[in-house]
Amino acid sequence: MTSVVLVGVDGCKAGWIAVCRDLDAAPSVSVFPSFAELLDALPTDAIVAVDMPIGLPEFSQRGGRGPEALVRPLLGQRQSSVFSIPSRAALYADISDFTTIAAWYDAHRRASEIAKATSDPPRGVSIQAFGIFAKIREIDALLIARPDLRARVFESHPEVAFCRLNGEKAMTLPKKIKGAVNPAGMEERKALLCRLGYDKAFLDQPPPKGAAADDFLDAAVMTLIAERIASGAAKPFPDPPLADRFGIPVAIWA
């Protein structure tokens, strides 16, 4: 068992939700307004697994960057949870703070046009993927500016994590149905997390303000992936990882 602080992170409405664990204390959950502030609150050797794409392509092939196409077959009916990530140019097409819904949709259309021009076959951007562009850029900017972070901030994906931790079997129930949390799917995931060491009372607590219940569970499972990374048990998809033009590793770890 590693002695470093292990951190699982997911994006949420208020910024980033983090579940932290070390050998000397029970797990804790917090919300941070920015990824930089989250990192500043951690020891410099903490291992972080985050549910957010890391490493951006200049040109997108069928299925995304590479990792997405490798993990989807593991997930069966859950594979739609893995978004294809478009080119860096599409992600940076519009970095405004949108003040109206109309401006948001205009920016989505512009990003889709650039994504189609920088992909083969041409592919636009889903509304769901566009919704996390700002958070992808937030981590991307940090990893470009601080290359030292690349050795301790790793991309993962909750459904891939649950599958790997469940004996290579994807979860049978969806976590959400038509945008609403599915209680049965949440309980299925909580049961697995409890078998892997979490206390049910910890998982049942209301999430911090600005985060949803499913964000909390996703951060909790990311912490277990951080532990697997620290111990050498995690596997990257692909293995070895790819790299983007800045040298940032491109892989989903689980």
Rosetta silent file (secondary structure, phi, psi, omega in degrees, C-alpha in Angstrom):
SEQUENCE: MTSVVLVGVDGCKAGWIAVCRDLDAAPSVSVFPSFAELLDALPTDAIVAVDMPIGLPEFSQRGGRGPEALVRPLLGQRQSSVFSIPSRAALYADISDFTTIAAWYDAHRRASEIAKATSDPPRGVSIQAFGIFAKIREIDALLIARPDLRARVFESHPEVAFCRLNGEKAMTLPKKIKGAVNPAGMEERKALLCRLGYDKAFLDQPPPKGAAADDFLDAAVMTLIAERIASGAAKPFPDPPLADRFGIPVAIWA
SCORE:     score description
SCORE:     0.000 S_00000001
   1 L     0.000  131.502 -179.928    0.000    0.000    0.000 S_00000001
   2 L   -75.499  154.575  179.235    1.349    3.385   -0.987 S_00000001
   3 L  -101.277   -0.624 -179.792    1.737    6.164    1.594 S_00000001
   4 L   -76.868  159.203  175.636    1.079    9.046   -0.831 S_00000001
   5 L   -71.859  133.343 -178.480   -2.170   10.982   -0.834 S_00000001
   6 E  -111.282  131.993 -172.399   -4.595    9.543   -3.394 S_00000001
   7 E  -133.702  127.855  172.627   -7.112   11.826   -5.042 S_00000001
   8 E  -109.519  135.624 -171.584  -10.063   11.128   -7.319 S_00000001
   9 E  -133.540  141.990  172.110  -11.553   14.090   -9.171 S_00000001
  10 E  -138.132  149.986  173.664  -14.591   14.792  -11.305 S_00000001
  11 E   -70.794  149.603  177.937  -15.898   17.989  -12.806 S_00000001
  12 E  -148.277  174.544 -175.831  -19.037   19.422  -11.219 S_00000001
  13 L   -57.765  -38.936 -176.736  -21.226   22.511  -11.476 S_00000001
  14 L   -86.602   -2.898 -178.989  -19.161   24.432   -8.894 S_00000001
  15 E   141.532  -98.782 -176.325  -15.789   23.381  -10.355 S_00000001
  16 E  -139.807  130.994  175.162  -14.169   20.137   -9.279 S_00000001
  17 E  -101.504  132.455 -176.035  -15.170   17.568   -6.661 S_00000001
  18 E  -126.939  131.152  170.303  -12.279   15.651   -5.065 S_00000001
  19 E  -106.354  119.862 -175.928  -12.251   12.585   -2.836 S_00000001
  20 E  -110.380  141.938  179.197   -8.932   12.398   -0.975 S_00000001
  21 E  -142.640  138.252  166.674   -7.506    9.409    0.863 S_00000001
  22 E  -141.025  175.104 -171.807   -4.312    8.660    2.720 S_00000001
  23 L   -68.855  -22.363 -170.977   -3.275    5.937    5.130 S_00000001
  24 L   -98.207    0.252 -174.776   -3.726    8.042    8.250 S_00000001
  25 E  -149.731  158.387  173.294   -7.258    9.344    7.785 S_00000001
  26 E   -67.383  157.337  177.876  -10.741    8.491    6.568 S_00000001
  27 E   -62.207  152.144  177.918  -11.561    9.684    3.046 S_00000001
  28 E  -130.586  157.093  178.453  -12.739   13.256    2.689 S_00000001
  29 E  -128.826  136.174 -178.718  -14.686   15.060   -0.012 S_00000001
  30 E  -144.505  159.774  173.679  -14.299   18.702   -1.057 S_00000001
  31 E  -117.583  137.059  179.520  -15.203   20.999   -3.926 S_00000001
  32 E  -123.576  140.317 -178.291  -12.698   23.411   -5.487 S_00000001
  33 L   -70.060  -24.918  179.213  -13.540   26.240   -7.908 S_00000001
  34 L  -140.173  157.432  179.350  -10.514   25.531  -10.110 S_00000001
  35 H   -68.437  -33.595  177.910   -8.200   22.629  -10.828 S_00000001
  36 H   -63.511  -41.465  178.495   -5.199   24.775   -9.921 S_00000001
  37 H   -67.038  -35.533  175.345   -6.647   25.477   -6.466 S_00000001
  38 H   -60.241  -49.115 -179.564   -7.306   21.766   -6.013 S_00000001
  39 H   -62.793  -38.105 -179.305   -3.666   20.964   -6.802 S_00000001
  40 H   -64.372  -24.494 -178.860   -2.441   23.743   -4.524 S_00000001
  41 L   -84.292   -5.057 -174.878   -4.321   22.136   -1.622 S_00000001
  42 L  -106.150  157.383  169.495   -2.537   18.788   -2.088 S_00000001
  43 L   -59.699  152.739 -175.325    0.943   17.527   -1.211 S_00000001
  44 L   -70.451  -10.728  177.103    3.279   17.867   -4.170 S_00000001
  45 L  -108.125   10.220  179.311    3.556   14.081   -4.534 S_00000001
  46 L   -61.674  143.670  176.360   -0.195   13.342   -4.451 S_00000001
  47 E  -100.334  127.240 -174.307   -1.448   11.067   -7.222 S_00000001
  48 E  -118.867  126.812  170.417   -4.547   12.398   -8.968 S_00000001
  49 E  -112.377  127.030 -172.888   -6.932   10.472  -11.218 S_00000001
  50 E  -128.698  138.755  175.678   -9.451   12.711  -12.956 S_00000001
  51 E   -83.853   78.537  178.659  -12.477   12.038  -15.113 S_00000001
  52 L  -163.359  137.530  178.198  -11.501   14.449  -17.866 S_00000001
  53 L   -60.751  137.028  178.980   -9.713   13.999  -21.206 S_00000001
  54 L  -127.609  129.859 -177.567   -5.996   14.809  -21.022 S_00000001
  55 L    89.071  117.620 -171.132   -3.859   15.293  -24.124 S_00000001
  56 L  -115.448  139.686  179.515   -5.487   16.713  -27.257 S_00000001
  57 L   -80.880  152.815  170.656   -5.152   15.633  -30.903 S_00000001
  58 L   -80.692  -28.215 -178.727   -4.349   17.995  -33.730 S_00000001
  59 L  -142.536  131.270 -174.347   -6.521   15.845  -35.990 S_00000001
  60 E   -99.161  128.487  177.277   -9.236   13.469  -34.821 S_00000001
  61 E   -92.756  176.080  177.461   -9.615    9.996  -36.311 S_00000001
  62 L   -56.112  131.130  176.792  -12.665    7.750  -36.175 S_00000001
  63 L    89.738   -4.637  177.942  -13.577    7.019  -32.555 S_00000001
  64 E   110.201 -147.670 -174.269  -11.667    9.942  -31.025 S_00000001
  65 L   -76.844  -25.065 -172.243   -8.063   10.276  -29.875 S_00000001
  66 L   139.073  -57.867  178.659   -7.325    6.565  -29.522 S_00000001
  67 H   -57.338  -39.713 -176.684   -8.086    5.718  -25.873 S_00000001
  68 H   -59.168  -45.318 -178.325  -11.827    6.092  -26.417 S_00000001
  69 H   -65.723  -27.989 -179.336  -11.939    3.445  -29.151 S_00000001
  70 H   -76.865  -34.284 -174.842   -9.978    1.032  -26.975 S_00000001
  71 H   -91.087  -23.396 -177.564  -12.179    1.257  -23.878 S_00000001
  72 H   -56.309  -43.020 -178.974  -15.640    1.356  -25.465 S_00000001
  73 H   -61.104  -19.668  178.804  -15.715   -2.389  -26.246 S_00000001
  74 H   -72.961  -21.112 -162.926  -15.201   -3.088  -22.515 S_00000001
  75 H  -102.017   -7.485  179.080  -18.380   -1.282  -21.541 S_00000001
  76 H    55.797 -124.321 -177.895  -21.208   -2.882  -23.499 S_00000001
  77 H   -68.718  -13.264 -178.958  -24.344   -0.771  -23.001 S_00000001
  78 H   -89.858    1.780 -171.441  -22.343    1.791  -20.991 S_00000001
  79 H   -69.751  -18.721  178.333  -20.034    2.707  -23.906 S_00000001
  80 H   -67.499  -11.703  178.391  -22.015    5.817  -24.848 S_00000001
  81 H   -74.306  -10.896 -179.321  -20.574    7.407  -21.681 S_00000001
  82 L   -97.599  107.265 -179.021  -17.198    7.700  -23.465 S_00000001
  83 L   -79.700  147.109  168.759  -17.200   10.871  -25.572 S_00000001
  84 L   -80.733  133.945 -177.188  -15.013   11.300  -28.648 S_00000001
  85 L   -99.299  125.310 -178.061  -12.688   14.257  -28.137 S_00000001
  86 L   -79.396 -171.600 -176.092  -12.186   16.549  -31.147 S_00000001
  87 L   -67.082  160.040  175.255   -9.080   18.433  -32.220 S_00000001
  88 H   -57.175  -39.779 -179.903   -7.264   20.982  -30.118 S_00000001
  89 H   -61.085  -39.597  178.720   -8.371   23.678  -32.596 S_00000001
  90 H   -67.383  -39.728 -179.308  -12.037   22.785  -32.013 S_00000001
  91 H   -66.265  -29.557 -179.061  -11.562   22.815  -28.243 S_00000001
  92 L  -104.405   15.861 -177.279  -10.016   26.280  -28.395 S_00000001
  93 L   -61.903  -36.521  179.983  -12.370   27.653  -31.086 S_00000001
  94 L  -147.828  115.451 -176.912  -14.147   29.894  -28.580 S_00000001
  95 L  -109.946   24.241 -179.593  -12.885   30.448  -25.038 S_00000001
  96 L   -70.000  159.262  164.362  -15.458   33.076  -24.060 S_00000001
  97 L   -90.475  109.857 -172.095  -17.478   33.114  -20.876 S_00000001
  98 L   -75.480  129.790 -177.826  -20.911   32.746  -22.408 S_00000001
  99 L  -103.633  -11.689  177.950  -23.495   35.159  -21.037 S_00000001
 100 L  -135.909  157.053  176.062  -26.479   33.974  -23.097 S_00000001
 101 H   -62.207  -39.255 -179.465  -27.822   30.661  -24.311 S_00000001
 102 H   -61.038  -42.869  178.714  -27.673   31.975  -27.890 S_00000001
 103 H   -63.807  -37.449  179.169  -23.948   32.735  -27.557 S_00000001
 104 H   -62.965  -46.030  179.988  -23.380   29.250  -26.137 S_00000001
 105 H   -68.619  -35.207  175.754  -25.110   27.591  -29.100 S_00000001
 106 H   -61.993  -42.897  179.326  -23.251   29.844  -31.564 S_00000001
 107 H   -65.535  -37.446  177.296  -19.955   28.782  -29.996 S_00000001
 108 H   -62.693  -42.152  178.740  -21.006   25.138  -30.193 S_00000001
 109 H   -63.653  -41.559  179.300  -21.710   25.524  -33.915 S_00000001
 110 H   -63.646  -43.657  179.112  -18.314   27.153  -34.502 S_00000001
 111 H   -62.393  -38.544  179.608  -16.537   24.388  -32.583 S_00000001
 112 H   -65.332  -40.546  179.099  -18.432   21.764  -34.593 S_00000001
 113 H   -61.451  -44.404  179.678  -17.423   23.381  -37.892 S_00000001
 114 H   -68.503  -38.615  178.507  -13.750   23.340  -36.904 S_00000001
 115 H   -60.651  -41.642  179.692  -14.057   19.798  -35.554 S_00000001
 116 H   -64.777  -36.158 -179.191  -15.461   18.623  -38.900 S_00000001
 117 H   -75.398  -14.760 -177.397  -12.592   20.298  -40.765 S_00000001
 118 L  -122.064   36.622  176.939  -10.012   18.612  -38.512 S_00000001
 119 E  -147.020  155.049  177.916  -11.354   15.059  -38.438 S_00000001
 120 E  -141.301  113.176   -0.410  -11.604   12.062  -40.741 S_00000001
 121 L   -69.650  157.366 -178.217  -14.358   11.161  -41.262 S_00000001
 122 L   -56.038  130.183 -177.085  -15.685   14.685  -40.599 S_00000001
 123 L  -142.135  131.547  177.507  -17.367   14.748  -37.190 S_00000001
 124 L   -80.135 -163.611 -176.559  -18.964   17.576  -35.245 S_00000001
 125 L  -116.995  127.961  175.918  -19.102   18.061  -31.486 S_00000001
 126 L   -69.828  154.324  176.878  -21.884   16.679  -29.296 S_00000001
 127 H   -59.015  -39.612 -179.238  -23.588   19.057  -26.899 S_00000001
 128 H   -62.707  -45.548  179.767  -22.414   16.861  -23.992 S_00000001
 129 H   -65.119  -42.080 -179.644  -18.772   17.013  -25.068 S_00000001
 130 H   -60.391  -32.183 -179.292  -18.966   20.770  -25.704 S_00000001
 131 L   -63.670  -20.391  179.599  -20.227   21.225  -22.158 S_00000001
 132 L  -107.473    7.417 -178.162  -16.890   20.076  -20.720 S_00000001
 133 H   -56.001  -44.168 -176.754  -14.598   21.974  -23.123 S_00000001
 134 H   -61.844  -38.092  179.723  -13.754   24.665  -20.543 S_00000001
 135 H   -71.796  -37.217  175.552  -12.705   22.038  -18.009 S_00000001
 136 H   -60.742  -45.041  179.934  -10.615   20.169  -20.593 S_00000001
 137 H   -63.617  -35.293 -179.377   -8.847   23.445  -21.420 S_00000001
 138 H   -59.913  -48.531  178.714   -8.291   24.158  -17.728 S_00000001
 139 H   -69.765  -40.265 -179.001   -6.300   20.939  -17.213 S_00000001
 140 H   -57.532  -46.602 -179.130   -4.622   21.246  -20.615 S_00000001
 141 H   -61.780  -39.541  179.098   -3.254   24.720  -19.800 S_00000001
 142 H   -65.471  -42.393 -177.116   -1.865   23.505  -16.476 S_00000001
 143 H   -73.816  -24.487  173.236   -0.122   20.477  -18.000 S_00000001
 144 H   -73.251  -44.540 -176.262    1.415   22.627  -20.741 S_00000001
 145 H   -74.634  -29.192 -175.382    2.659   25.214  -18.231 S_00000001
 146 L  -128.807   80.940 -177.569    3.761   22.679  -15.598 S_00000001
 147 H   -57.400  -24.124  178.978    5.213   19.539  -17.204 S_00000001
 148 H   -61.480  -25.555 -178.853    6.012   18.133  -13.734 S_00000001
 149 H   -69.299  -20.173 -174.769    2.282   17.536  -13.227 S_00000001
 150 H   -66.250  -19.218  179.552    2.198   14.976  -16.025 S_00000001
 151 H   -87.390   -2.830 -178.723    3.782   12.374  -13.750 S_00000001
 152 L  -141.206    0.526  173.516    1.012   12.616  -11.157 S_00000001
 153 E  -116.208  117.744 -171.000   -2.199   13.785  -12.884 S_00000001
 154 E  -125.176  141.491  173.810   -3.790   10.977  -14.877 S_00000001
 155 E   -78.963  135.675  168.824   -6.901   10.665  -17.014 S_00000001
 156 L  -137.954 -170.541 -179.406   -9.394    7.972  -16.129 S_00000001
 157 L  -151.232  127.620 -172.632  -13.091    7.335  -16.770 S_00000001
 158 H   -56.046  -46.470 -176.794  -15.652    6.238  -14.175 S_00000001
 159 H   -69.126  -32.518  173.637  -17.403    3.531  -16.184 S_00000001
 160 H   -66.758  -40.436  179.170  -14.065    2.086  -17.300 S_00000001
 161 H   -62.947  -48.951  179.660  -12.938    2.203  -13.671 S_00000001
 162 H   -59.407  -40.894  179.055  -16.070    0.447  -12.386 S_00000001
 163 H   -61.204  -49.694 -178.155  -15.670   -2.193  -15.098 S_00000001
 164 H   -63.061  -38.695 -178.229  -12.008   -2.878  -14.275 S_00000001
 165 H   -79.093  -11.224 -179.238  -12.715   -2.985  -10.535 S_00000001
 166 L  -104.143   33.571  178.504  -15.689   -5.294  -11.101 S_00000001
 167 L    67.376   36.386  179.369  -13.649   -8.141  -12.557 S_00000001
 168 L    66.258   26.623  176.742  -13.751   -6.709  -16.104 S_00000001
 169 L  -117.020  123.075  179.641  -17.573   -6.634  -16.074 S_00000001
 170 L   -64.741  153.496  174.756  -19.345   -3.387  -16.923 S_00000001
 171 L   -59.606  141.595 -175.788  -22.052   -2.119  -14.595 S_00000001
 172 L   -83.876  -23.453 -175.578  -25.423   -3.555  -15.583 S_00000001
 173 L  -113.972  144.004  176.706  -27.515   -0.485  -14.760 S_00000001
 174 L   -70.707  149.755  178.084  -27.134    3.092  -16.031 S_00000001
 175 L   -78.066  -29.518  178.280  -26.126    5.763  -13.545 S_00000001
 176 E  -136.184  151.247  174.948  -28.518    8.226  -15.146 S_00000001
 177 E  -130.078  119.083 -178.498  -31.654    7.910  -17.267 S_00000001
 178 L    51.758   42.275  175.057  -32.641   10.846  -19.489 S_00000001
 179 L    84.740   -7.877 -179.819  -30.417   13.153  -17.463 S_00000001
 180 E  -105.656  143.706  179.535  -31.792   12.141  -14.062 S_00000001
 181 E   -59.912  134.521  177.270  -29.897   10.070  -11.502 S_00000001
 182 L   -97.965  107.385 -175.472  -30.993    6.414  -11.520 S_00000001
 183 H   -55.606  -38.251 -179.403  -31.100    5.271   -7.859 S_00000001
 184 H   -66.010  -40.123  177.261  -30.671    1.587   -8.770 S_00000001
 185 H   -66.141  -37.246  177.329  -27.583    2.341  -10.852 S_00000001
 186 H   -64.795  -43.486 -179.573  -26.150    4.434   -8.043 S_00000001
 187 H   -65.649  -36.276  176.822  -26.708    1.629   -5.523 S_00000001
 188 H   -59.736  -42.377 -179.293  -25.044   -0.893   -7.826 S_00000001
 189 H   -73.175  -38.591  177.059  -21.933    1.292   -7.923 S_00000001
 190 H   -61.859  -39.602  179.967  -22.013    2.028   -4.190 S_00000001
 191 H   -61.128  -41.428  177.879  -22.131   -1.705   -3.461 S_00000001
 192 H   -66.006  -44.526  179.817  -18.979   -2.242   -5.518 S_00000001
 193 H   -61.005  -37.578  178.601  -17.226    0.703   -3.849 S_00000001
 194 H   -67.908  -37.354  175.850  -18.121   -0.711   -0.419 S_00000001
 195 H   -63.647  -24.176 -177.838  -16.679   -4.102   -1.373 S_00000001
 196 L   -98.352   11.189  169.638  -13.496   -2.236   -2.257 S_00000001
 197 L   118.405  -10.247  178.769  -13.187   -0.516    1.121 S_00000001
 198 L   -76.871  150.949  173.779  -15.493    2.479    1.237 S_00000001
 199 L   -87.690  134.346 -176.398  -17.898    2.979    4.136 S_00000001
 200 H   -60.925  -36.473 -179.624  -21.531    3.136    3.019 S_00000001
 201 H   -62.969  -35.489  177.398  -22.228    6.106    5.303 S_00000001
 202 H   -63.401  -46.034 -177.215  -19.475    8.074    3.548 S_00000001
 203 H   -71.584  -26.675 -178.083  -20.968    7.351    0.123 S_00000001
 204 H   -83.287  -10.826 -178.528  -24.529    8.064    1.279 S_00000001
 205 L   -66.256  151.334  175.798  -23.766   11.550    2.593 S_00000001
 206 L   -61.205  140.189  177.649  -25.089   14.478    0.551 S_00000001
 207 L   -67.019  158.144  176.524  -22.434   15.742   -1.860 S_00000001
 208 L   -58.505  156.679  178.674  -20.911   19.166   -1.154 S_00000001
 209 L   -56.312  134.198  179.829  -22.789   22.174   -2.477 S_00000001
 210 L    93.302    0.716  177.328  -22.213   22.595   -6.199 S_00000001
 211 L  -129.636  150.307  179.547  -21.726   18.885   -6.898 S_00000001
 212 L   -97.550  165.031 -177.987  -24.239   16.166   -7.746 S_00000001
 213 H   -60.795  -37.722 -179.949  -24.526   12.708   -6.206 S_00000001
 214 H   -72.885  -31.247  173.685  -23.182   11.025   -9.340 S_00000001
 215 H   -60.101  -41.974 -179.277  -20.191   13.422   -9.432 S_00000001
 216 H   -61.149  -47.444  179.533  -19.400   12.294   -5.873 S_00000001
 217 H   -64.712  -38.696  178.983  -19.454    8.591   -6.799 S_00000001
 218 H   -63.684  -41.059  176.943  -17.333    9.223   -9.881 S_00000001
 219 H   -64.966  -37.328 -179.872  -14.723   11.029   -7.779 S_00000001
 220 H   -63.662  -41.347  179.485  -14.799    8.172   -5.258 S_00000001
 221 H   -73.139  -30.260  175.946  -14.037    5.554   -7.906 S_00000001
 222 H   -62.006  -33.578  177.844  -11.324    7.796   -9.386 S_00000001
 223 H   -62.025  -38.124  177.591   -9.576    7.627   -5.988 S_00000001
 224 H   -67.013  -32.647  175.528   -9.347    3.840   -6.330 S_00000001
 225 H   -70.489  -38.012  174.818   -7.762    4.303   -9.751 S_00000001
 226 H   -58.072  -40.221  177.596   -5.264    6.743   -8.231 S_00000001
 227 H   -64.154  -41.732  178.681   -4.374    3.971   -5.778 S_00000001
 228 H   -64.793  -38.007  177.841   -3.946    1.484   -8.636 S_00000001
 229 H   -64.716  -46.121 -178.056   -1.705    3.941  -10.478 S_00000001
 230 H   -62.810  -34.012 -177.188    0.417    4.550   -7.375 S_00000001
 231 H   -88.899   -7.056 -178.924    0.820    0.813   -6.754 S_00000001
 232 L    87.336    7.209 -177.723    1.576   -0.057  -10.380 S_00000001
 233 L   -88.253  -16.959 -176.638   -1.621   -2.089  -10.828 S_00000001
 234 L   -75.864  154.532  178.144   -3.359    0.276  -13.257 S_00000001
 235 L  -120.176  135.714  173.989   -3.223   -0.210  -17.012 S_00000001
 236 E   -88.927  144.205  171.716   -3.194    2.581  -19.599 S_00000001
 237 E  -116.260  110.409    0.297   -5.320    2.374  -22.749 S_00000001
 238 E   -79.942  169.021  178.759   -3.343    2.396  -25.023 S_00000001
 239 E  -124.678  112.701    1.415   -0.235    0.810  -23.516 S_00000001
 240 E   -75.437  163.063  178.884    2.147    2.567  -23.804 S_00000001
 241 E   -61.321  154.711  169.919    0.304    5.906  -23.816 S_00000001
 242 E   -78.975 -175.661  174.457    0.340    8.149  -26.853 S_00000001
 243 E  -144.819  143.956  175.922    1.512   11.774  -26.588 S_00000001
 244 L   -86.418 -174.383 -172.283    0.117   15.025  -27.967 S_00000001
 245 L   -70.559  -14.111  175.086    2.254   17.696  -29.607 S_00000001
 246 L   -92.834   -0.278 -177.899    3.199   19.155  -26.218 S_00000001
 247 L    85.617    7.640  178.901    4.354   15.758  -24.986 S_00000001
 248 L   -74.054  129.281 -179.819    1.343   15.321  -22.675 S_00000001
 249 E   -61.747  144.098  179.090    0.518   11.604  -22.286 S_00000001
 250 E  -122.422  103.960  178.624   -2.745   10.452  -23.907 S_00000001
 251 E  -167.306  149.837  169.810   -4.288    7.417  -22.212 S_00000001
 252 E   -99.219  121.494 -178.008   -7.236    6.357  -20.081 S_00000001
 253 E   -97.884  139.900  176.678   -5.921    4.642  -16.931 S_00000001
 254 L  -161.865    0.000    0.000   -7.856    2.020  -15.007 S_00000001
